[in-house]
Short mmCIF file of C-alpha atoms and ligand atoms in Angstrom, two decimals:
data_model
loop_
_atom_site.label_atom_id
_atom_site.label_comp_id
_atom_site.label_asym_id
_atom_site.label_seq_id
_atom_site.Cartn_x
_atom_site.Cartn_y
_atom_site.Cartn_z
CA MET S 1 32.33 13.25 38.22
CA ARG S 2 30.30 16.24 39.36
CA VAL S 3 28.74 18.04 36.42
CA LEU S 4 26.95 21.38 35.97
CA LEU S 5 24.71 21.57 32.90
CA VAL S 6 23.97 25.10 31.61
CA GLY S 7 20.65 25.76 29.87
CA SER S 8 16.92 25.17 30.15
CA GLY S 9 15.53 23.70 26.93
CA GLY S 10 14.74 20.36 25.31
CA ARG S 11 18.34 20.03 24.20
CA GLU S 12 19.54 20.30 27.79
CA HIS S 13 16.90 17.83 29.00
CA ALA S 14 18.18 15.35 26.38
CA LEU S 15 21.77 16.04 27.53
CA ALA S 16 20.72 15.51 31.16
CA CYS S 17 19.17 12.12 30.29
CA ALA S 18 22.32 11.01 28.45
CA LEU S 19 24.65 12.25 31.21
CA ALA S 20 22.51 10.52 33.85
CA ARG S 21 23.20 7.18 32.13
CA SER S 22 26.95 7.55 32.68
CA PRO S 23 28.54 5.36 35.35
CA LEU S 24 31.05 8.20 35.84
CA LEU S 25 28.36 10.64 37.02
CA GLU S 26 28.48 11.34 40.72
CA ARG S 27 26.16 14.35 40.84
CA LEU S 28 24.30 16.44 38.26
CA ASP S 29 23.42 20.09 38.80
CA ALA S 30 21.78 22.38 36.26
CA ALA S 31 21.27 26.12 35.84
CA PRO S 32 18.65 27.25 35.33
CA GLY S 33 17.22 23.87 34.19
CA ASN S 34 13.51 23.09 33.78
CA PRO S 35 10.96 20.75 35.41
CA GLY S 36 12.09 17.82 33.21
CA ILE S 37 15.76 18.36 34.06
CA ALA S 38 14.77 18.72 37.72
CA THR S 39 13.85 15.00 37.79
CA LEU S 40 17.53 14.23 37.10
CA ALA S 41 19.47 17.17 38.57
CA ARG S 42 19.37 19.83 41.24
CA CYS S 43 18.41 23.08 39.51
CA HIS S 44 19.78 26.52 40.45
CA PRO S 45 18.12 29.79 39.41
CA VAL S 46 21.15 31.34 37.67
CA PRO S 47 20.35 32.75 34.21
CA VAL S 48 22.63 31.62 31.36
CA SER S 49 23.56 35.25 30.65
CA ASP S 50 25.08 35.69 34.15
CA LEU S 51 28.63 34.56 33.40
CA GLU S 52 29.97 35.57 36.80
CA GLY S 53 27.08 33.94 38.66
CA MET S 54 27.52 30.75 36.63
CA THR S 55 31.26 30.62 37.31
CA ARG S 56 30.64 31.19 41.02
CA LEU S 57 28.02 28.43 41.08
CA ALA S 58 30.46 26.01 39.39
CA GLN S 59 33.07 26.88 42.02
CA GLU S 60 30.65 26.52 44.93
CA LEU S 61 29.49 23.15 43.64
CA ALA S 62 33.13 22.12 43.03
CA VAL S 63 32.17 20.55 39.72
CA ASP S 64 34.64 18.71 37.52
CA LEU S 65 32.94 19.67 34.28
CA VAL S 66 30.50 22.31 33.03
CA VAL S 67 28.52 21.33 29.93
CA VAL S 68 27.21 24.44 28.14
CA GLY S 69 24.03 24.09 26.03
CA PRO S 70 23.20 27.47 24.43
CA GLU S 71 25.36 29.66 22.19
CA ALA S 72 24.96 33.09 23.79
CA PRO S 73 27.07 32.42 26.92
CA LEU S 74 29.74 30.70 24.80
CA VAL S 75 29.97 33.65 22.41
CA SER S 76 30.17 35.96 25.46
CA GLY S 77 33.07 33.97 26.97
CA LEU S 78 31.64 31.61 29.60
CA ALA S 79 34.12 28.86 28.67
CA ASP S 80 37.01 31.32 29.01
CA ARG S 81 35.89 32.38 32.49
CA LEU S 82 35.47 28.80 33.65
CA SER S 83 38.90 27.83 32.27
CA GLU S 84 40.50 30.81 34.01
CA ALA S 85 38.89 29.60 37.24
CA GLY S 86 40.41 26.16 36.67
CA ILE S 87 37.08 24.46 35.96
CA GLY S 88 36.73 21.91 33.14
CA VAL S 89 34.30 22.95 30.43
CA PHE S 90 32.70 21.34 27.39
CA GLY S 91 32.10 24.24 25.00
CA PRO S 92 34.38 26.47 22.94
CA SER S 93 36.15 29.68 23.98
CA ALA S 94 34.69 33.00 22.79
CA SER S 95 37.27 33.19 20.01
CA ALA S 96 36.39 29.69 18.72
CA ALA S 97 32.63 30.28 19.19
CA ARG S 98 32.87 33.14 16.67
CA ILE S 99 32.30 30.38 14.11
CA GLU S 100 28.63 30.80 15.15
CA GLY S 101 28.74 34.35 16.52
CA SER S 102 29.83 35.96 13.24
CA LYS S 103 28.81 34.57 9.87
CA ALA S 104 31.49 36.72 8.20
CA PHE S 105 34.11 35.12 10.47
CA ALA S 106 32.77 31.64 9.64
CA LYS S 107 33.09 32.41 5.94
CA SER S 108 36.67 33.63 6.37
CA VAL S 109 37.58 30.40 8.19
CA MET S 110 35.90 28.32 5.48
CA GLU S 111 37.67 30.25 2.74
CA ALA S 112 41.05 29.77 4.40
CA ALA S 113 40.38 26.07 5.02
CA GLY S 114 38.90 25.34 1.57
CA VAL S 115 35.53 24.23 2.97
CA PRO S 116 32.71 24.05 0.39
CA THR S 117 30.05 26.69 1.13
CA ALA S 118 27.56 28.93 -0.65
CA ARG S 119 29.09 31.90 -2.50
CA PHE S 120 28.60 35.11 -0.54
CA ALA S 121 29.29 38.81 -0.11
CA VAL S 122 29.63 40.62 3.23
CA CYS S 123 27.84 43.99 3.00
CA ASP S 124 27.74 46.96 5.39
CA THR S 125 25.69 49.25 3.15
CA VAL S 126 22.44 48.99 1.22
CA ALA S 127 24.23 49.90 -2.03
CA ALA S 128 26.76 47.07 -1.61
CA ALA S 129 23.97 44.62 -0.74
CA HIS S 130 21.92 45.63 -3.79
CA ALA S 131 24.95 45.14 -6.03
CA ALA S 132 25.51 41.65 -4.59
CA ILE S 133 21.82 40.75 -5.05
CA ALA S 134 21.93 41.93 -8.69
CA GLU S 135 25.04 39.84 -9.33
CA ALA S 136 23.40 36.72 -7.86
CA GLY S 137 20.21 37.29 -9.87
CA GLY S 138 17.77 37.72 -6.97
CA ALA S 139 17.68 34.11 -5.65
CA VAL S 140 19.67 34.83 -2.54
CA VAL S 141 19.59 34.30 1.20
CA VAL S 142 20.00 37.42 3.34
CA LYS S 143 21.61 36.75 6.72
CA ALA S 144 22.28 39.03 9.67
CA ASP S 145 25.98 38.70 10.54
CA GLY S 146 25.64 38.17 14.29
CA LEU S 147 23.48 36.06 16.60
CA ALA S 148 19.79 36.62 15.95
CA ALA S 149 18.25 33.69 17.85
CA GLY S 150 17.53 31.79 14.63
CA LYS S 151 15.56 34.69 13.13
CA GLY S 152 18.20 36.51 11.10
CA VAL S 153 17.91 34.48 7.88
CA VAL S 154 15.56 35.29 4.98
CA VAL S 155 15.43 32.93 2.01
CA CYS S 156 14.39 35.08 -0.99
CA SER S 157 12.95 34.20 -4.38
CA SER S 158 13.03 37.66 -5.95
CA THR S 159 15.05 40.86 -5.99
CA GLU S 160 12.17 42.72 -4.27
CA GLU S 161 12.09 40.23 -1.40
CA ALA S 162 15.87 40.44 -1.03
CA HIS S 163 15.78 44.26 -0.99
CA ALA S 164 13.08 44.16 1.71
CA ALA S 165 15.21 41.78 3.82
CA VAL S 166 18.24 44.06 3.47
CA ALA S 167 16.17 47.10 4.47
CA ALA S 168 14.84 45.26 7.54
CA ALA S 169 18.39 44.52 8.74
CA LEU S 170 20.37 47.59 7.66
CA VAL S 171 17.73 50.35 7.71
CA ASP S 172 15.03 49.28 10.20
CA ASP S 173 17.58 47.69 12.56
CA ARG S 174 15.30 44.65 12.99
CA PHE S 175 18.13 42.52 14.39
CA GLY S 176 19.88 45.28 16.35
CA ALA S 177 23.66 45.29 16.23
CA SER S 178 23.64 41.68 14.89
CA GLY S 179 22.09 42.84 11.63
CA ARG S 180 24.06 45.99 10.85
CA ARG S 181 26.19 43.87 8.60
CA VAL S 182 24.55 41.33 6.30
CA LEU S 183 25.68 38.41 4.19
CA ILE S 184 24.16 38.02 0.77
CA GLU S 185 24.46 34.34 0.05
CA GLU S 186 23.83 32.22 -3.03
CA ARG S 187 20.62 30.23 -2.55
CA LEU S 188 21.47 26.52 -2.65
CA GLU S 189 19.12 23.72 -3.69
CA GLY S 190 19.04 20.29 -2.07
CA GLU S 191 18.24 18.29 1.04
CA GLU S 192 19.48 19.59 4.37
CA VAL S 193 21.45 17.64 6.95
CA SER S 194 22.95 18.59 10.30
CA LEU S 195 26.20 16.88 11.18
CA LEU S 196 27.42 17.46 14.71
CA ALA S 197 30.84 16.38 15.93
CA LEU S 198 32.63 16.30 19.26
CA CYS S 199 35.97 18.12 19.02
CA ASP S 200 38.88 18.42 21.45
CA GLY S 201 40.88 21.12 19.67
CA GLU S 202 42.45 18.55 17.34
CA HIS S 203 40.38 15.39 16.96
CA VAL S 204 36.86 15.13 15.56
CA ILE S 205 34.31 12.44 16.43
CA PRO S 206 31.09 12.68 14.39
CA LEU S 207 27.69 12.00 15.92
CA ALA S 208 24.81 10.51 13.93
CA PRO S 209 23.45 12.74 11.15
CA ALA S 210 20.12 14.45 11.82
CA ARG S 211 17.61 16.74 10.17
CA ASP S 212 15.45 19.41 11.73
CA TYR S 213 12.19 20.78 10.37
CA LYS S 214 12.38 24.55 10.55
CA ARG S 215 9.07 25.68 9.03
CA VAL S 216 5.99 25.80 11.21
CA GLY S 217 3.63 23.97 8.83
CA ASP S 218 3.34 20.56 7.19
CA GLY S 219 5.14 20.27 3.86
CA ASP S 220 7.67 22.93 4.95
CA THR S 221 5.21 25.80 4.73
CA GLY S 222 4.82 28.96 6.80
CA PRO S 223 7.42 30.94 8.75
CA ASN S 224 10.73 29.63 10.07
CA THR S 225 10.77 28.54 13.70
CA GLY S 226 13.36 27.34 16.18
CA GLY S 227 12.53 23.83 14.89
CA MET S 228 9.26 21.84 14.87
CA GLY S 229 10.79 18.38 14.99
CA SER S 230 13.76 16.28 14.02
CA ILE S 231 14.85 12.85 12.81
CA SER S 232 17.99 10.76 12.92
CA PRO S 233 19.51 9.18 10.89
CA VAL S 234 18.93 10.93 7.55
CA PRO S 235 18.03 8.68 4.61
CA GLY S 236 20.81 8.73 2.02
CA VAL S 237 23.44 10.02 4.45
CA ASP S 238 25.44 6.85 5.10
CA SER S 239 28.67 6.38 7.05
CA ASP S 240 30.80 7.04 3.95
CA MET S 241 29.08 10.38 3.42
CA VAL S 242 29.53 11.26 7.09
CA ALA S 243 33.26 10.48 6.83
CA ASP S 244 33.48 12.57 3.67
CA ILE S 245 31.77 15.57 5.30
CA VAL S 246 34.00 15.33 8.38
CA ALA S 247 37.07 15.24 6.12
CA ARG S 248 35.93 18.19 4.01
CA VAL S 249 34.28 20.34 6.67
CA HIS S 250 34.87 19.63 10.35
CA ARG S 251 38.55 18.63 10.24
CA PRO S 252 39.69 21.57 8.08
CA VAL S 253 37.76 24.02 10.29
CA VAL S 254 39.17 22.55 13.51
CA ASN S 255 42.69 22.69 11.99
CA GLU S 256 42.22 26.28 10.80
CA LEU S 257 40.93 27.44 14.20
CA ALA S 258 43.87 25.74 15.94
CA ARG S 259 46.24 27.46 13.50
CA ARG S 260 44.62 30.79 14.44
CA GLY S 261 45.22 30.10 18.13
CA ALA S 262 41.56 29.34 18.88
CA PRO S 263 41.40 25.54 19.30
CA TYR S 264 37.81 24.31 19.10
CA ARG S 265 36.70 22.23 22.09
CA GLY S 266 33.05 21.34 22.17
CA CYS S 267 30.34 20.31 19.74
CA LEU S 268 30.81 21.69 16.23
CA TYR S 269 27.51 21.74 14.35
CA ALA S 270 27.64 21.97 10.58
CA GLY S 271 24.37 22.72 8.76
CA LEU S 272 24.73 21.50 5.18
CA ILE S 273 22.80 21.39 1.94
CA LEU S 274 23.46 18.32 -0.23
CA THR S 275 23.74 20.05 -3.61
CA ALA S 276 24.31 18.47 -7.02
CA GLU S 277 27.96 19.53 -6.57
CA GLY S 278 28.27 17.86 -3.16
CA PRO S 279 27.62 18.98 0.42
CA LYS S 280 27.97 22.71 1.12
CA VAL S 281 27.90 24.45 4.49
CA ILE S 282 25.11 26.96 5.21
CA GLU S 283 25.87 27.51 8.89
CA PHE S 284 27.99 26.53 11.85
CA ASN S 285 26.80 26.41 15.42
CA ALA S 286 29.18 26.30 18.36
CA ARG S 287 27.02 23.89 20.36
CA PHE S 288 24.63 20.96 20.18
CA GLY S 289 21.71 21.59 17.82
CA ASP S 290 18.17 22.00 19.07
CA PRO S 291 16.05 19.91 18.30
CA GLU S 292 18.69 17.64 16.65
CA THR S 293 20.25 16.66 20.00
CA GLN S 294 16.89 15.26 21.11
CA VAL S 295 17.12 12.60 18.32
CA ILE S 296 20.89 12.11 18.23
CA LEU S 297 21.52 11.32 21.90
CA PRO S 298 18.79 8.66 22.29
CA ARG S 299 20.54 6.83 19.42
CA THR S 300 23.99 7.15 20.98
CA GLY S 301 25.30 4.26 23.05
CA GLY S 302 28.34 4.28 25.31
CA ASP S 303 29.21 6.92 27.86
CA LEU S 304 28.49 10.49 26.73
CA LEU S 305 30.01 12.02 29.86
CA ALA S 306 33.31 10.22 29.22
CA LEU S 307 33.36 11.63 25.67
CA LEU S 308 32.53 15.21 26.76
CA ALA S 309 35.21 15.06 29.46
CA ARG S 310 37.73 13.82 26.90
CA ALA S 311 36.76 16.59 24.48
CA ALA S 312 37.30 19.13 27.27
CA THR S 313 40.77 17.79 28.04
CA GLY S 314 42.04 17.22 24.50
CA THR S 315 42.00 13.43 24.77
CA LEU S 316 39.42 12.29 22.21
CA ALA S 317 42.00 10.44 20.07
CA GLY S 318 40.81 6.92 19.30
CA CYS S 319 37.30 7.40 20.74
CA GLU S 320 34.19 6.44 18.84
CA VAL S 321 30.52 6.94 19.38
CA GLU S 322 28.65 3.67 19.70
CA PRO S 323 25.46 3.45 17.67
CA ALA S 324 22.41 2.38 19.64
CA GLU S 325 18.82 2.67 18.40
CA PRO S 326 18.34 2.51 14.59
CA ALA S 327 15.82 5.39 14.27
CA CYS S 328 14.56 8.33 16.30
CA VAL S 329 11.78 10.84 15.65
CA SER S 330 11.03 13.90 17.77
CA VAL S 331 7.89 16.03 17.40
CA VAL S 332 7.63 19.49 18.94
CA VAL S 333 4.32 20.34 20.58
CA ALA S 334 4.12 24.13 20.29
CA ALA S 335 2.01 26.61 22.22
CA ARG S 336 -0.96 28.42 20.73
CA GLY S 337 0.31 31.39 18.72
CA TYR S 338 3.84 30.05 18.14
CA PRO S 339 6.01 31.28 16.42
CA ASP S 340 4.55 34.83 16.29
CA ALA S 341 3.10 35.33 19.77
CA PRO S 342 3.13 32.15 21.86
CA GLU S 343 0.77 32.03 24.81
CA VAL S 344 2.17 30.74 28.08
CA GLY S 345 0.70 29.61 31.40
CA ASP S 346 -1.56 26.79 30.11
CA PRO S 347 -1.61 23.50 32.02
CA ILE S 348 0.17 20.54 30.38
CA ARG S 349 -1.42 17.13 30.89
CA GLY S 350 -0.50 13.64 29.72
CA ILE S 351 3.31 13.64 29.85
CA GLY S 352 3.22 10.53 32.04
CA ASP S 353 0.76 8.82 29.68
CA ALA S 354 2.99 9.57 26.70
CA GLU S 355 6.02 8.11 28.48
CA GLU S 356 4.13 4.86 29.12
CA ILE S 357 4.39 4.18 25.37
CA GLU S 358 7.32 1.96 24.45
CA GLY S 359 10.37 3.95 23.31
CA VAL S 360 8.90 7.38 24.14
CA THR S 361 10.62 10.14 26.14
CA VAL S 362 9.13 13.60 26.53
CA PHE S 363 11.81 16.29 26.74
CA HIS S 364 10.72 19.52 28.40
CA ALA S 365 11.54 22.55 26.25
CA GLY S 366 9.31 25.45 27.40
CA THR S 367 7.71 24.31 30.65
CA ALA S 368 7.53 25.65 34.19
CA ALA S 369 6.42 24.13 37.47
CA SER S 370 3.06 25.33 38.79
CA ALA S 371 0.95 24.55 41.85
CA ASP S 372 -1.00 22.14 39.71
CA GLY S 373 1.72 20.26 37.76
CA VAL S 374 3.58 21.75 34.83
CA GLN S 375 2.46 24.57 32.57
CA THR S 376 3.59 26.08 29.28
CA ALA S 377 6.39 28.63 29.57
CA GLY S 378 7.65 29.00 26.00
CA GLY S 379 6.70 28.59 22.36
CA ARG S 380 8.09 25.11 21.92
CA VAL S 381 6.67 23.30 24.92
CA VAL S 382 7.79 19.66 24.75
CA ASN S 383 9.68 17.38 22.35
CA VAL S 384 7.86 14.05 22.15
CA THR S 385 10.66 11.71 21.13
CA ALA S 386 10.59 8.01 20.24
CA VAL S 387 13.21 5.48 19.25
CA GLY S 388 12.50 2.34 17.26
CA PRO S 389 13.93 -0.35 15.01
CA ASP S 390 12.86 1.71 11.96
CA PHE S 391 11.26 5.08 11.15
CA HIS S 392 7.84 3.54 10.78
CA THR S 393 7.86 2.34 14.38
CA ALA S 394 9.63 5.38 15.85
CA ARG S 395 7.19 7.69 14.10
CA ARG S 396 4.09 5.76 15.19
CA ARG S 397 5.28 5.80 18.79
CA ALA S 398 6.13 9.52 18.70
CA TYR S 399 2.71 10.49 17.34
CA LEU S 400 0.92 8.23 19.85
CA GLY S 401 2.88 10.21 22.45
CA VAL S 402 1.80 13.52 20.90
CA ASP S 403 -1.83 12.37 21.03
CA ALA S 404 -1.46 11.71 24.76
CA ILE S 405 -0.29 15.28 25.50
CA ARG S 406 -3.08 17.72 26.25
CA ILE S 407 -2.44 21.48 26.09
CA ALA S 408 -5.20 23.92 25.13
CA GLY S 409 -4.64 25.35 21.65
CA ALA S 410 -1.33 23.54 21.08
CA HIS S 411 -0.20 22.58 17.57
CA HIS S 412 2.39 20.32 15.95
CA ARG S 413 3.50 19.19 12.50
CA SER S 414 2.09 15.87 11.38
CA ASP S 415 4.79 15.03 8.81
CA ILE S 416 7.93 14.70 10.93
CA GLY S 417 9.80 11.64 9.63
CA LEU S 418 7.17 10.91 6.99
CA ALA S 419 9.53 11.09 4.01
CA ALA S 420 12.09 8.96 5.90
CA GLN S 421 9.42 6.36 6.60
CA ASN S 422 8.34 6.34 2.95
CA ALA S 423 11.96 6.00 1.79
CA GLU S 424 12.23 2.96 4.07
CA HIS S 425 9.26 1.38 2.34
CA VAL S 426 10.83 1.83 -1.07
CA HIS S 427 13.80 -0.28 0.01
CA VAL S 428 11.90 -3.22 1.58
P1 LIG F 501 19.78 29.25 9.70
O1 LIG F 501 19.01 30.20 10.55
O2 LIG F 501 21.15 29.70 9.34
O3 LIG F 501 19.72 27.86 10.27
O4 LIG F 501 19.00 29.13 8.33
C1 LIG F 501 17.64 28.86 8.32
C2 LIG F 501 17.28 28.10 7.08
O5 LIG F 501 17.49 28.91 5.93
C3 LIG F 501 18.13 26.87 6.82
O6 LIG F 501 17.72 25.75 7.52
C4 LIG F 501 17.90 26.67 5.34
O7 LIG F 501 16.67 26.05 5.10
C5 LIG F 501 17.82 28.08 4.84
N1 LIG F 501 19.11 28.51 4.25
C6 LIG F 501 20.14 29.10 4.88
N2 LIG F 501 21.14 29.35 4.00
C7 LIG F 501 20.73 28.90 2.80
C8 LIG F 501 21.31 28.89 1.48
N3 LIG F 501 22.51 29.40 1.21
N4 LIG F 501 20.58 28.36 0.48
C9 LIG F 501 19.32 27.86 0.71
N5 LIG F 501 18.74 27.86 1.91
C10 LIG F 501 19.42 28.37 2.95
N1 LIG F 502 18.50 23.21 14.77
C1 LIG F 502 19.21 24.38 14.45
C2 LIG F 502 19.99 24.93 15.56
O1 LIG F 502 20.21 24.30 16.57
O2 LIG F 502 20.43 26.07 15.43
#
């Protein structure tokens, strides 16, 4: 098969590595790609926002399947355009991608399908938002309705904080059109887990559970980021719990979207909090998670391309994902100044040294080619990822890899996978 991969981050580099292992793959192209992806695919300088350019490229390359990484082109209708042009695509239509594109829409689907989620109110005015905050007693989460590149969520501990978050979205227009409607959501307590599943409009095949680390600092301190690391599996989330979540969350949502005439084909990402009353959904994404994909795919055996092609053609029935490596840990090396004002253009050294370490792969996330090797080109620069027979080993390998990477002023969290490793020790 000839495949075009859309995107340019660590997630797409991990996808490229998994696709490259498929015996079905004849040729891999990517747009726009990055220097890591370029070792596996031919890269084309078409931005992900150029839906027409991307469709034309897919036609020119005569690809059999387009695999779409990021949400924005899906929400804007890239999958619809490709389907109209007769090109196979892994990724939902615009109407199905609304599950990520509008939090109010996601809530209405969950309500109709009986999916457990945090209680909420959808508010278009400050007065309505203040009333909802008062009713919830101040401990709320304020969320911009639309896409806000991971920045539209404020977890509040007091009424004052919640009022400030509402003012930022509704009055100061901090999130543009995405934030002119907000959700006031009950603040849930518990461990978080991300459960991604491949869907073909009808059938649902779960991938391994994962967890990302959203705060910039050790011990979950400091501002939220796009993700500072990830682990898979998640201690305590066994195969029975995965089956239970799929039955309560993914299947009802896929059925409800099909009933509404928007069958979901692609990766359905459920972000959940494991509360005392059971798992509850805090968000859906219409795509593979980043940086979860970087730890899920290295643990996935079998042929990913075959599964994505089956999802795209509605033929996932009876498929399963084969488990491979027992544990995977991925640490983000971030540029100086991330997340507020990341500096770019610094040389990156040591990627080759890191990859000499057993089990280690370095996924490029924010890198660019330069005359003198690769340089930083984004806040999250690389995902140093390691597999192993247990968390202890995977974690040791990943941090040896991090130590090998040299970027001036870079920073990383030092506690990725630490709790999972400690939980492992309790059991042995
Ligand atoms: P999101 O941008 O939707 O991924 O949310 C960012 C983070 O906010 C999540 O990873 C959670 O840690 C937190 N969060 C979102 N919704 C809730 C909620 N209802 N209760 C508690 N924490 C939440
Ligand atoms: N890791 C969260 C996301 O992909 O949105």
